[in-house]
Amino acid sequence: MKNVLILGAGLVSRPIVRYLLERTDRRVVVASRTVSKAEALVGGHPRGKAVSVNVDNAAQVESLIKEAEIVVSLVPYTHHVAVAKMAIKHGAHVVTTSYVSPAMRELDKPARKAGVALLNEIGLDPGIDHMSAMQVIHEIRNSGGTVTHFSSCCGGLPALEANTNPWGYKFSWSPRGVILAGRNDAKFLRNGKVVEIPGPKLFANRWPYGVEGLGLFVIYPNRDSLPYIETYGLEGVQNMFRGTIRYPGWCETLKGIADLGLLDLVERDVAPGTTYASFLSGFLPKAKSGSLAERIAEKIGVTPDDPILARLEWAGLLSDRPIPEKKASPLDVLANRLLRMMPYARGERDMIILRHEFVSSWPDRPSARTVCVLVDYGQPHGDSSMARTVSLPAAIAVRLMLQKKMEITGVHVPVTPEIYEPVMAELGAVGIQFKETSHLLLPGPFDAARR
């Protein structure tokens, strides 16, 4: 009997490893560059095995894949296509929680020919967002309605009581991934017209956002929303928006960081003794006078007493503390520093917010607005909500595939009932479930007064 191979032992891996060891009869091999991390996840389970792997070493990776029935790729997304090609060669299915890249989509025909499933985007965002949205979209469509407005916003944040630093953020997953998202271009549909936002202006496009029972947050666009019009079958929709939720202040600070040039990905040598203050000074025009904070404020177009400067100072980015990296990109220097300053303390909870809003119309009745909200919290001294919501959908899908209850081939995302119905049902059983409200959009006396 072949095994299930988990590539990666990072911050979100524990729930899927424990689920597969406890809920299936397969041997589970966890492969990581740092074998001690894999060993900690396996925890001495008799059907678990921890191995060391360098994902840049194709021969090492292939030697593991050829023994696997299903490969779960939780390594950086840049490796997924290479993993998928090896899996097709050896007849193994692949599950990832990452977006489908064009190169991955090109593997659809080879995968179908080999009888192999390449199931992607089955995490939280992407993942639970798709599945929960499609449940409502199919309900509306089956009742004869048409979706005219759709927005979906998601964020992983500290719970309200754990929001204890001026950035309004703590890291429950890859810090590099969080910061890297700030480089993405974005597109969405507003009143039937495409809105395009280049990466450097991403954080300048932000809006206040209320979440029922929690209060005020901020949203900004999440990548390109337009392909999901076709994916969700929403041809004719007038408004289509996918966004990221943050506490107020995050977007202004990241915009300042982007304007400074700290999201640059080009590696550079860091001279011994270089401090954070001198490193940041290198991104500024040479000046004969003025403090570092004043020069930064001038560069990014704010006053020296702006909260952005206070956040940079709190994080130690204006300090004379030496930078530990010897060679790194500005983005990595930033991400590594923020990770050291913004971890979760023992017992603190993270919080996932996922909120959909639909407006739908019918030929024979008034339009309606439907709001679906998921708020999930991490377990103190246990798994984070981010880890659970990212890896449990993938874990459930793997179990269903092993049990031949999800028989698919080719490249898929979880937007069909055969995938999303059993996964969402099991997530609901463990408390990961939405609250849905709906009301009719009826004209009132003030509408009549304007006619």
PDB file of N, CA and C in Angstrom, residues 59-146:
ATOM      1  N   ALA A  59      15.735  14.881  -7.590  1.00  0.00           N
ATOM      2  CA  ALA A  59      15.889  13.433  -7.395  1.00  0.00           C
ATOM      3  C   ALA A  59      15.370  13.012  -6.023  1.00  0.00           C
ATOM      4  N   GLN A  60      15.679  13.796  -5.007  1.00  0.00           N
ATOM      5  CA  GLN A  60      15.174  13.495  -3.662  1.00  0.00           C
ATOM      6  C   GLN A  60      13.655  13.517  -3.631  1.00  0.00           C
ATOM      7  N   VAL A  61      13.080  14.563  -4.202  1.00  0.00           N
ATOM      8  CA  VAL A  61      11.625  14.712  -4.182  1.00  0.00           C
ATOM      9  C   VAL A  61      10.961  13.577  -4.950  1.00  0.00           C
ATOM     10  N   GLU A  62      11.502  13.248  -6.123  1.00  0.00           N
ATOM     11  CA  GLU A  62      10.890  12.192  -6.938  1.00  0.00           C
ATOM     12  C   GLU A  62      10.968  10.837  -6.251  1.00  0.00           C
ATOM     13  N   SER A  63      12.040  10.584  -5.525  1.00  0.00           N
ATOM     14  CA  SER A  63      12.155   9.300  -4.827  1.00  0.00           C
ATOM     15  C   SER A  63      11.054   9.132  -3.791  1.00  0.00           C
ATOM     16  N   LEU A  64      10.573  10.234  -3.237  1.00  0.00           N
ATOM     17  CA  LEU A  64       9.466  10.178  -2.281  1.00  0.00           C
ATOM     18  C   LEU A  64       8.120  10.088  -2.997  1.00  0.00           C
ATOM     19  N   ILE A  65       7.974  10.829  -4.088  1.00  0.00           N
ATOM     20  CA  ILE A  65       6.702  10.856  -4.805  1.00  0.00           C
ATOM     21  C   ILE A  65       6.362   9.498  -5.402  1.00  0.00           C
ATOM     22  N   LYS A  66       7.356   8.760  -5.885  1.00  0.00           N
ATOM     23  CA  LYS A  66       7.057   7.478  -6.533  1.00  0.00           C
ATOM     24  C   LYS A  66       6.512   6.443  -5.559  1.00  0.00           C
ATOM     25  N   GLU A  67       6.635   6.696  -4.253  1.00  0.00           N
ATOM     26  CA  GLU A  67       6.085   5.791  -3.242  1.00  0.00           C
ATOM     27  C   GLU A  67       4.743   6.278  -2.708  1.00  0.00           C
ATOM     28  N   ALA A  68       4.217   7.363  -3.277  1.00  0.00           N
ATOM     29  CA  ALA A  68       3.016   7.990  -2.721  1.00  0.00           C
ATOM     30  C   ALA A  68       1.788   7.745  -3.586  1.00  0.00           C
ATOM     31  N   GLU A  69       0.658   7.622  -2.912  1.00  0.00           N
ATOM     32  CA  GLU A  69      -0.636   7.577  -3.590  1.00  0.00           C
ATOM     33  C   GLU A  69      -1.169   8.990  -3.792  1.00  0.00           C
ATOM     34  N   ILE A  70      -0.970   9.822  -2.784  1.00  0.00           N
ATOM     35  CA  ILE A  70      -1.362  11.233  -2.847  1.00  0.00           C
ATOM     36  C   ILE A  70      -0.222  12.072  -2.271  1.00  0.00           C
ATOM     37  N   VAL A  71       0.068  13.187  -2.945  1.00  0.00           N
ATOM     38  CA  VAL A  71       1.080  14.135  -2.476  1.00  0.00           C
ATOM     39  C   VAL A  71       0.374  15.424  -2.079  1.00  0.00           C
ATOM     40  N   VAL A  72       0.593  15.868  -0.856  1.00  0.00           N
ATOM     41  CA  VAL A  72       0.082  17.163  -0.404  1.00  0.00           C
ATOM     42  C   VAL A  72       1.264  18.126  -0.393  1.00  0.00           C
ATOM     43  N   SER A  73       1.220  19.106  -1.273  1.00  0.00           N
ATOM     44  CA  SER A  73       2.348  20.030  -1.411  1.00  0.00           C
ATOM     45  C   SER A  73       2.071  21.301  -0.614  1.00  0.00           C
ATOM     46  N   LEU A  74       2.745  21.421   0.524  1.00  0.00           N
ATOM     47  CA  LEU A  74       2.634  22.601   1.385  1.00  0.00           C
ATOM     48  C   LEU A  74       3.929  23.405   1.388  1.00  0.00           C
ATOM     49  N   VAL A  75       4.768  23.145   0.387  1.00  0.00           N
ATOM     50  CA  VAL A  75       5.985  23.935   0.198  1.00  0.00           C
ATOM     51  C   VAL A  75       5.619  25.184  -0.601  1.00  0.00           C
ATOM     52  N   PRO A  76       6.521  26.155  -0.757  1.00  0.00           N
ATOM     53  CA  PRO A  76       6.187  27.354  -1.529  1.00  0.00           C
ATOM     54  C   PRO A  76       5.640  27.013  -2.913  1.00  0.00           C
ATOM     55  N   TYR A  77       4.673  27.835  -3.355  1.00  0.00           N
ATOM     56  CA  TYR A  77       3.921  27.540  -4.578  1.00  0.00           C
ATOM     57  C   TYR A  77       4.809  27.392  -5.810  1.00  0.00           C
ATOM     58  N   THR A  78       5.995  27.976  -5.781  1.00  0.00           N
ATOM     59  CA  THR A  78       6.882  27.891  -6.939  1.00  0.00           C
ATOM     60  C   THR A  78       7.319  26.457  -7.226  1.00  0.00           C
ATOM     61  N   HIS A  79       7.154  25.556  -6.265  1.00  0.00           N
ATOM     62  CA  HIS A  79       7.551  24.157  -6.458  1.00  0.00           C
ATOM     63  C   HIS A  79       6.395  23.266  -6.919  1.00  0.00           C
ATOM     64  N   HIS A  80       5.167  23.777  -6.906  1.00  0.00           N
ATOM     65  CA  HIS A  80       4.013  22.903  -7.132  1.00  0.00           C
ATOM     66  C   HIS A  80       4.011  22.255  -8.516  1.00  0.00           C
ATOM     67  N   VAL A  81       4.366  23.011  -9.535  1.00  0.00           N
ATOM     68  CA  VAL A  81       4.302  22.462 -10.895  1.00  0.00           C
ATOM     69  C   VAL A  81       5.304  21.324 -11.061  1.00  0.00           C
ATOM     70  N   ALA A  82       6.514  21.509 -10.554  1.00  0.00           N
ATOM     71  CA  ALA A  82       7.511  20.433 -10.636  1.00  0.00           C
ATOM     72  C   ALA A  82       7.028  19.198  -9.890  1.00  0.00           C
ATOM     73  N   VAL A  83       6.429  19.399  -8.722  1.00  0.00           N
ATOM     74  CA  VAL A  83       5.877  18.275  -7.957  1.00  0.00           C
ATOM     75  C   VAL A  83       4.776  17.591  -8.756  1.00  0.00           C
ATOM     76  N   ALA A  84       3.903  18.386  -9.370  1.00  0.00           N
ATOM     77  CA  ALA A  84       2.789  17.818 -10.132  1.00  0.00           C
ATOM     78  C   ALA A  84       3.281  17.006 -11.331  1.00  0.00           C
ATOM     79  N   LYS A  85       4.309  17.485 -12.011  1.00  0.00           N
ATOM     80  CA  LYS A  85       4.838  16.742 -13.161  1.00  0.00           C
ATOM     81  C   LYS A  85       5.392  15.386 -12.734  1.00  0.00           C
ATOM     82  N   MET A  86       6.109  15.359 -11.616  1.00  0.00           N
ATOM     83  CA  MET A  86       6.618  14.076 -11.104  1.00  0.00           C
ATOM     84  C   MET A  86       5.465  13.173 -10.685  1.00  0.00           C
ATOM     85  N   ALA A  87       4.438  13.757 -10.082  1.00  0.00           N
ATOM     86  CA  ALA A  87       3.300  12.964  -9.630  1.00  0.00           C
ATOM     87  C   ALA A  87       2.561  12.345 -10.811  1.00  0.00           C
ATOM     88  N   ILE A  88       2.388  13.105 -11.879  1.00  0.00           N
ATOM     89  CA  ILE A  88       1.746  12.555 -13.078  1.00  0.00           C
ATOM     90  C   ILE A  88       2.556  11.373 -13.607  1.00  0.00           C
ATOM     91  N   LYS A  89       3.862  11.530 -13.626  1.00  0.00           N
ATOM     92  CA  LYS A  89       4.750  10.459 -14.102  1.00  0.00           C
ATOM     93  C   LYS A  89       4.558   9.177 -13.306  1.00  0.00           C
ATOM     94  N   HIS A  90       4.328   9.312 -11.993  1.00  0.00           N
ATOM     95  CA  HIS A  90       4.242   8.132 -11.126  1.00  0.00           C
ATOM     96  C   HIS A  90       2.810   7.799 -10.703  1.00  0.00           C
ATOM     97  N   GLY A  91       1.822   8.485 -11.292  1.00  0.00           N
ATOM     98  CA  GLY A  91       0.429   8.143 -11.028  1.00  0.00           C
ATOM     99  C   GLY A  91      -0.081   8.540  -9.662  1.00  0.00           C
ATOM    100  N   ALA A  92       0.475   9.596  -9.076  1.00  0.00           N
ATOM    101  CA  ALA A  92       0.041  10.054  -7.751  1.00  0.00           C
ATOM    102  C   ALA A  92      -0.808  11.314  -7.887  1.00  0.00           C
ATOM    103  N   HIS A  93      -1.875  11.400  -7.103  1.00  0.00           N
ATOM    104  CA  HIS A  93      -2.686  12.611  -7.054  1.00  0.00           C
ATOM    105  C   HIS A  93      -1.934  13.694  -6.271  1.00  0.00           C
ATOM    106  N   VAL A  94      -2.287  14.959  -6.533  1.00  0.00           N
ATOM    107  CA  VAL A  94      -1.656  16.085  -5.843  1.00  0.00           C
ATOM    108  C   VAL A  94      -2.740  16.997  -5.273  1.00  0.00           C
ATOM    109  N   VAL A  95      -2.529  17.446  -4.053  1.00  0.00           N
ATOM    110  CA  VAL A  95      -3.423  18.402  -3.401  1.00  0.00           C
ATOM    111  C   VAL A  95      -2.587  19.583  -2.930  1.00  0.00           C
ATOM    112  N   THR A  96      -3.020  20.809  -3.259  1.00  0.00           N
ATOM    113  CA  THR A  96      -2.344  22.012  -2.770  1.00  0.00           C
ATOM    114  C   THR A  96      -3.389  23.000  -2.260  1.00  0.00           C
ATOM    115  N   THR A  97      -2.937  23.930  -1.451  1.00  0.00           N
ATOM    116  CA  THR A  97      -3.820  24.990  -0.961  1.00  0.00           C
ATOM    117  C   THR A  97      -3.543  26.305  -1.682  1.00  0.00           C
ATOM    118  N   SER A  98      -2.789  26.247  -2.762  1.00  0.00           N
ATOM    119  CA  SER A  98      -2.343  27.453  -3.470  1.00  0.00           C
ATOM    120  C   SER A  98      -3.173  27.708  -4.724  1.00  0.00           C
ATOM    121  N   TYR A  99      -3.085  28.942  -5.220  1.00  0.00           N
ATOM    122  CA  TYR A  99      -3.759  29.304  -6.461  1.00  0.00           C
ATOM    123  C   TYR A  99      -3.215  28.494  -7.632  1.00  0.00           C
ATOM    124  N   VAL A 100      -4.089  28.232  -8.595  1.00  0.00           N
ATOM    125  CA  VAL A 100      -3.678  27.551  -9.821  1.00  0.00           C
ATOM    126  C   VAL A 100      -2.907  28.536 -10.696  1.00  0.00           C
ATOM    127  N   SER A 101      -1.688  28.188 -11.025  1.00  0.00           N
ATOM    128  CA  SER A 101      -0.889  29.015 -11.926  1.00  0.00           C
ATOM    129  C   SER A 101      -1.179  28.598 -13.365  1.00  0.00           C
ATOM    130  N   PRO A 102      -0.870  29.451 -14.347  1.00  0.00           N
ATOM    131  CA  PRO A 102      -1.037  29.040 -15.746  1.00  0.00           C
ATOM    132  C   PRO A 102      -0.273  27.757 -16.064  1.00  0.00           C
ATOM    133  N   ALA A 103       0.926  27.606 -15.501  1.00  0.00           N
ATOM    134  CA  ALA A 103       1.714  26.395 -15.755  1.00  0.00           C
ATOM    135  C   ALA A 103       1.035  25.163 -15.171  1.00  0.00           C
ATOM    136  N   MET A 104       0.388  25.306 -14.027  1.00  0.00           N
ATOM    137  CA  MET A 104      -0.350  24.180 -13.449  1.00  0.00           C
ATOM    138  C   MET A 104      -1.554  23.838 -14.324  1.00  0.00           C
ATOM    139  N   ARG A 105      -2.245  24.853 -14.827  1.00  0.00           N
ATOM    140  CA  ARG A 105      -3.428  24.600 -15.648  1.00  0.00           C
ATOM    141  C   ARG A 105      -3.065  23.857 -16.931  1.00  0.00           C
ATOM    142  N   GLU A 106      -1.857  24.074 -17.421  1.00  0.00           N
ATOM    143  CA  GLU A 106      -1.421  23.377 -18.634  1.00  0.00           C
ATOM    144  C   GLU A 106      -1.251  21.874 -18.412  1.00  0.00           C
ATOM    145  N   LEU A 107      -1.216  21.452 -17.162  1.00  0.00           N
ATOM    146  CA  LEU A 107      -1.060  20.025 -16.859  1.00  0.00           C
ATOM    147  C   LEU A 107      -2.391  19.285 -16.826  1.00  0.00           C
ATOM    148  N   ASP A 108      -3.477  19.983 -17.155  1.00  0.00           N
ATOM    149  CA  ASP A 108      -4.799  19.345 -17.075  1.00  0.00           C
ATOM    150  C   ASP A 108      -4.900  18.113 -17.974  1.00  0.00           C
ATOM    151  N   LYS A 109      -4.536  18.258 -19.239  1.00  0.00           N
ATOM    152  CA  LYS A 109      -4.653  17.120 -20.165  1.00  0.00           C
ATOM    153  C   LYS A 109      -3.724  15.968 -19.794  1.00  0.00           C
ATOM    154  N   PRO A 110      -2.436  16.236 -19.520  1.00  0.00           N
ATOM    155  CA  PRO A 110      -1.575  15.124 -19.098  1.00  0.00           C
ATOM    156  C   PRO A 110      -2.078  14.427 -17.838  1.00  0.00           C
ATOM    157  N   ALA A 111      -2.628  15.208 -16.905  1.00  0.00           N
ATOM    158  CA  ALA A 111      -3.130  14.604 -15.668  1.00  0.00           C
ATOM    159  C   ALA A 111      -4.341  13.724 -15.947  1.00  0.00           C
ATOM    160  N   ARG A 112      -5.251  14.202 -16.789  1.00  0.00           N
ATOM    161  CA  ARG A 112      -6.433  13.400 -17.122  1.00  0.00           C
ATOM    162  C   ARG A 112      -6.023  12.106 -17.824  1.00  0.00           C
ATOM    163  N   LYS A 113      -5.074  12.229 -18.732  1.00  0.00           N
ATOM    164  CA  LYS A 113      -4.610  11.043 -19.458  1.00  0.00           C
ATOM    165  C   LYS A 113      -4.012  10.014 -18.514  1.00  0.00           C
ATOM    166  N   ALA A 114      -3.348  10.499 -17.449  1.00  0.00           N
ATOM    167  CA  ALA A 114      -2.715   9.597 -16.477  1.00  0.00           C
ATOM    168  C   ALA A 114      -3.675   9.164 -15.375  1.00  0.00           C
ATOM    169  N   GLY A 115      -4.911   9.712 -15.396  1.00  0.00           N
ATOM    170  CA  GLY A 115      -5.864   9.378 -14.343  1.00  0.00           C
ATOM    171  C   GLY A 115      -5.514   9.996 -13.006  1.00  0.00           C
ATOM    172  N   VAL A 116      -4.866  11.158 -13.056  1.00  0.00           N
ATOM    173  CA  VAL A 116      -4.363  11.814 -11.845  1.00  0.00           C
ATOM    174  C   VAL A 116      -5.154  13.092 -11.579  1.00  0.00           C
ATOM    175  N   ALA A 117      -5.486  13.330 -10.321  1.00  0.00           N
ATOM    176  CA  ALA A 117      -6.143  14.570  -9.908  1.00  0.00           C
ATOM    177  C   ALA A 117      -5.107  15.563  -9.399  1.00  0.00           C
ATOM    178  N   LEU A 118      -5.227  16.804  -9.845  1.00  0.00           N
ATOM    179  CA  LEU A 118      -4.412  17.907  -9.330  1.00  0.00           C
ATOM    180  C   LEU A 118      -5.385  18.908  -8.714  1.00  0.00           C
ATOM    181  N   LEU A 119      -5.697  18.710  -7.446  1.00  0.00           N
ATOM    182  CA  LEU A 119      -6.686  19.536  -6.748  1.00  0.00           C
ATOM    183  C   LEU A 119      -5.976  20.690  -6.046  1.00  0.00           C
ATOM    184  N   ASN A 120      -6.264  21.899  -6.492  1.00  0.00           N
ATOM    185  CA  ASN A 120      -5.628  23.101  -5.952  1.00  0.00           C
ATOM    186  C   ASN A 120      -6.655  23.987  -5.245  1.00  0.00           C
ATOM    187  N   GLU A 121      -6.145  25.022  -4.588  1.00  0.00           N
ATOM    188  CA  GLU A 121      -6.995  26.050  -3.977  1.00  0.00           C
ATOM    189  C   GLU A 121      -7.962  25.460  -2.957  1.00  0.00           C
ATOM    190  N   ILE A 122      -7.527  24.446  -2.211  1.00  0.00           N
ATOM    191  CA  ILE A 122      -8.400  23.848  -1.210  1.00  0.00           C
ATOM    192  C   ILE A 122      -7.815  24.074   0.184  1.00  0.00           C
ATOM    193  N   GLY A 123      -7.729  25.383   0.508  1.00  0.00           N
ATOM    194  CA  GLY A 123      -7.310  25.804   1.835  1.00  0.00           C
ATOM    195  C   GLY A 123      -8.384  26.699   2.424  1.00  0.00           C
ATOM    196  N   LEU A 124      -7.975  27.877   2.843  1.00  0.00           N
ATOM    197  CA  LEU A 124      -8.928  28.873   3.361  1.00  0.00           C
ATOM    198  C   LEU A 124      -9.262  29.882   2.274  1.00  0.00           C
ATOM    199  N   ASP A 125      -8.273  30.661   1.892  1.00  0.00           N
ATOM    200  CA  ASP A 125      -8.415  31.678   0.855  1.00  0.00           C
ATOM    201  C   ASP A 125      -7.154  31.619   0.009  1.00  0.00           C
ATOM    202  N   PRO A 126      -7.184  30.785  -1.027  1.00  0.00           N
ATOM    203  CA  PRO A 126      -8.357  30.170  -1.648  1.00  0.00           C
ATOM    204  C   PRO A 126      -8.737  28.823  -1.033  1.00  0.00           C
ATOM    205  N   GLY A 127     -10.018  28.517  -1.086  1.00  0.00           N
ATOM    206  CA  GLY A 127     -10.502  27.221  -0.615  1.00  0.00           C
ATOM    207  C   GLY A 127     -11.884  27.321  -0.024  1.00  0.00           C
ATOM    208  N   ILE A 128     -11.948  27.552   1.287  1.00  0.00           N
ATOM    209  CA  ILE A 128     -13.248  27.682   1.942  1.00  0.00           C
ATOM    210  C   ILE A 128     -14.036  28.829   1.313  1.00  0.00           C
ATOM    211  N   ASP A 129     -13.335  29.874   0.890  1.00  0.00           N
ATOM    212  CA  ASP A 129     -14.038  30.980   0.228  1.00  0.00           C
ATOM    213  C   ASP A 129     -14.768  30.497  -1.017  1.00  0.00           C
ATOM    214  N   HIS A 130     -14.103  29.700  -1.864  1.00  0.00           N
ATOM    215  CA  HIS A 130     -14.752  29.171  -3.065  1.00  0.00           C
ATOM    216  C   HIS A 130     -15.944  28.286  -2.710  1.00  0.00           C
ATOM    217  N   MET A 131     -15.716  27.356  -1.795  1.00  0.00           N
ATOM    218  CA  MET A 131     -16.737  26.344  -1.507  1.00  0.00           C
ATOM    219  C   MET A 131     -17.984  26.958  -0.893  1.00  0.00           C
ATOM    220  N   SER A 132     -17.792  27.868   0.051  1.00  0.00           N
ATOM    221  CA  SER A 132     -18.945  28.496   0.694  1.00  0.00           C
ATOM    222  C   SER A 132     -19.679  29.418  -0.276  1.00  0.00           C
ATOM    223  N   ALA A 133     -18.939  30.113  -1.134  1.00  0.00           N
ATOM    224  CA  ALA A 133     -19.579  30.973  -2.127  1.00  0.00           C
ATOM    225  C   ALA A 133     -20.404  30.154  -3.107  1.00  0.00           C
ATOM    226  N   MET A 134     -19.848  29.042  -3.573  1.00  0.00           N
ATOM    227  CA  MET A 134     -20.563  28.233  -4.560  1.00  0.00           C
ATOM    228  C   MET A 134     -21.820  27.600  -3.977  1.00  0.00           C
ATOM    229  N   GLN A 135     -21.813  27.294  -2.689  1.00  0.00           N
ATOM    230  CA  GLN A 135     -23.033  26.783  -2.066  1.00  0.00           C
ATOM    231  C   GLN A 135     -24.173  27.779  -2.233  1.00  0.00           C
ATOM    232  N   VAL A 136     -23.900  29.051  -1.949  1.00  0.00           N
ATOM    233  CA  VAL A 136     -24.942  30.075  -2.041  1.00  0.00           C
ATOM    234  C   VAL A 136     -25.284  30.374  -3.498  1.00  0.00           C
ATOM    235  N   ILE A 137     -24.276  30.481  -4.346  1.00  0.00           N
ATOM    236  CA  ILE A 137     -24.519  30.767  -5.763  1.00  0.00           C
ATOM    237  C   ILE A 137     -25.396  29.692  -6.390  1.00  0.00           C
ATOM    238  N   HIS A 138     -25.113  28.441  -6.100  1.00  0.00           N
ATOM    239  CA  HIS A 138     -25.932  27.361  -6.655  1.00  0.00           C
ATOM    240  C   HIS A 138     -27.346  27.394  -6.098  1.00  0.00           C
ATOM    241  N   GLU A 139     -27.508  27.750  -4.821  1.00  0.00           N
ATOM    242  CA  GLU A 139     -28.851  27.875  -4.248  1.00  0.00           C
ATOM    243  C   GLU A 139     -29.641  28.976  -4.956  1.00  0.00           C
ATOM    244  N   ILE A 140     -28.993  30.121  -5.184  1.00  0.00           N
ATOM    245  CA  ILE A 140     -29.665  31.230  -5.871  1.00  0.00           C
ATOM    246  C   ILE A 140     -30.034  30.830  -7.292  1.00  0.00           C
ATOM    247  N   ARG A 141     -29.087  30.208  -7.994  1.00  0.00           N
ATOM    248  CA  ARG A 141     -29.328  29.816  -9.379  1.00  0.00           C
ATOM    249  C   ARG A 141     -30.436  28.769  -9.471  1.00  0.00           C
ATOM    250  N   ASN A 142     -30.427  27.810  -8.551  1.00  0.00           N
ATOM    251  CA  ASN A 142     -31.442  26.753  -8.579  1.00  0.00           C
ATOM    252  C   ASN A 142     -32.841  27.270  -8.271  1.00  0.00           C
ATOM    253  N   SER A 143     -32.925  28.446  -7.625  1.00  0.00           N
ATOM    254  CA  SER A 143     -34.236  29.035  -7.335  1.00  0.00           C
ATOM    255  C   SER A 143     -34.658  30.037  -8.410  1.00  0.00           C
ATOM    256  N   GLY A 144     -33.892  30.096  -9.496  1.00  0.00           N
ATOM    257  CA  GLY A 144     -34.238  30.973 -10.605  1.00  0.00           C
ATOM    258  C   GLY A 144     -33.658  32.367 -10.521  1.00  0.00           C
ATOM    259  N   GLY A 145     -32.761  32.605  -9.568  1.00  0.00           N
ATOM    260  CA  GLY A 145     -32.190  33.931  -9.386  1.00  0.00           C
ATOM    261  C   GLY A 145     -30.881  34.127 -10.123  1.00  0.00           C
ATOM    262  N   THR A 146     -30.441  35.379 -10.168  1.00  0.00           N
ATOM    263  CA  THR A 146     -29.182  35.765 -10.796  1.00  0.00           C
ATOM    264  C   THR A 146     -28.386  36.627  -9.822  1.00  0.00           C
TER     265      THR A 146
END
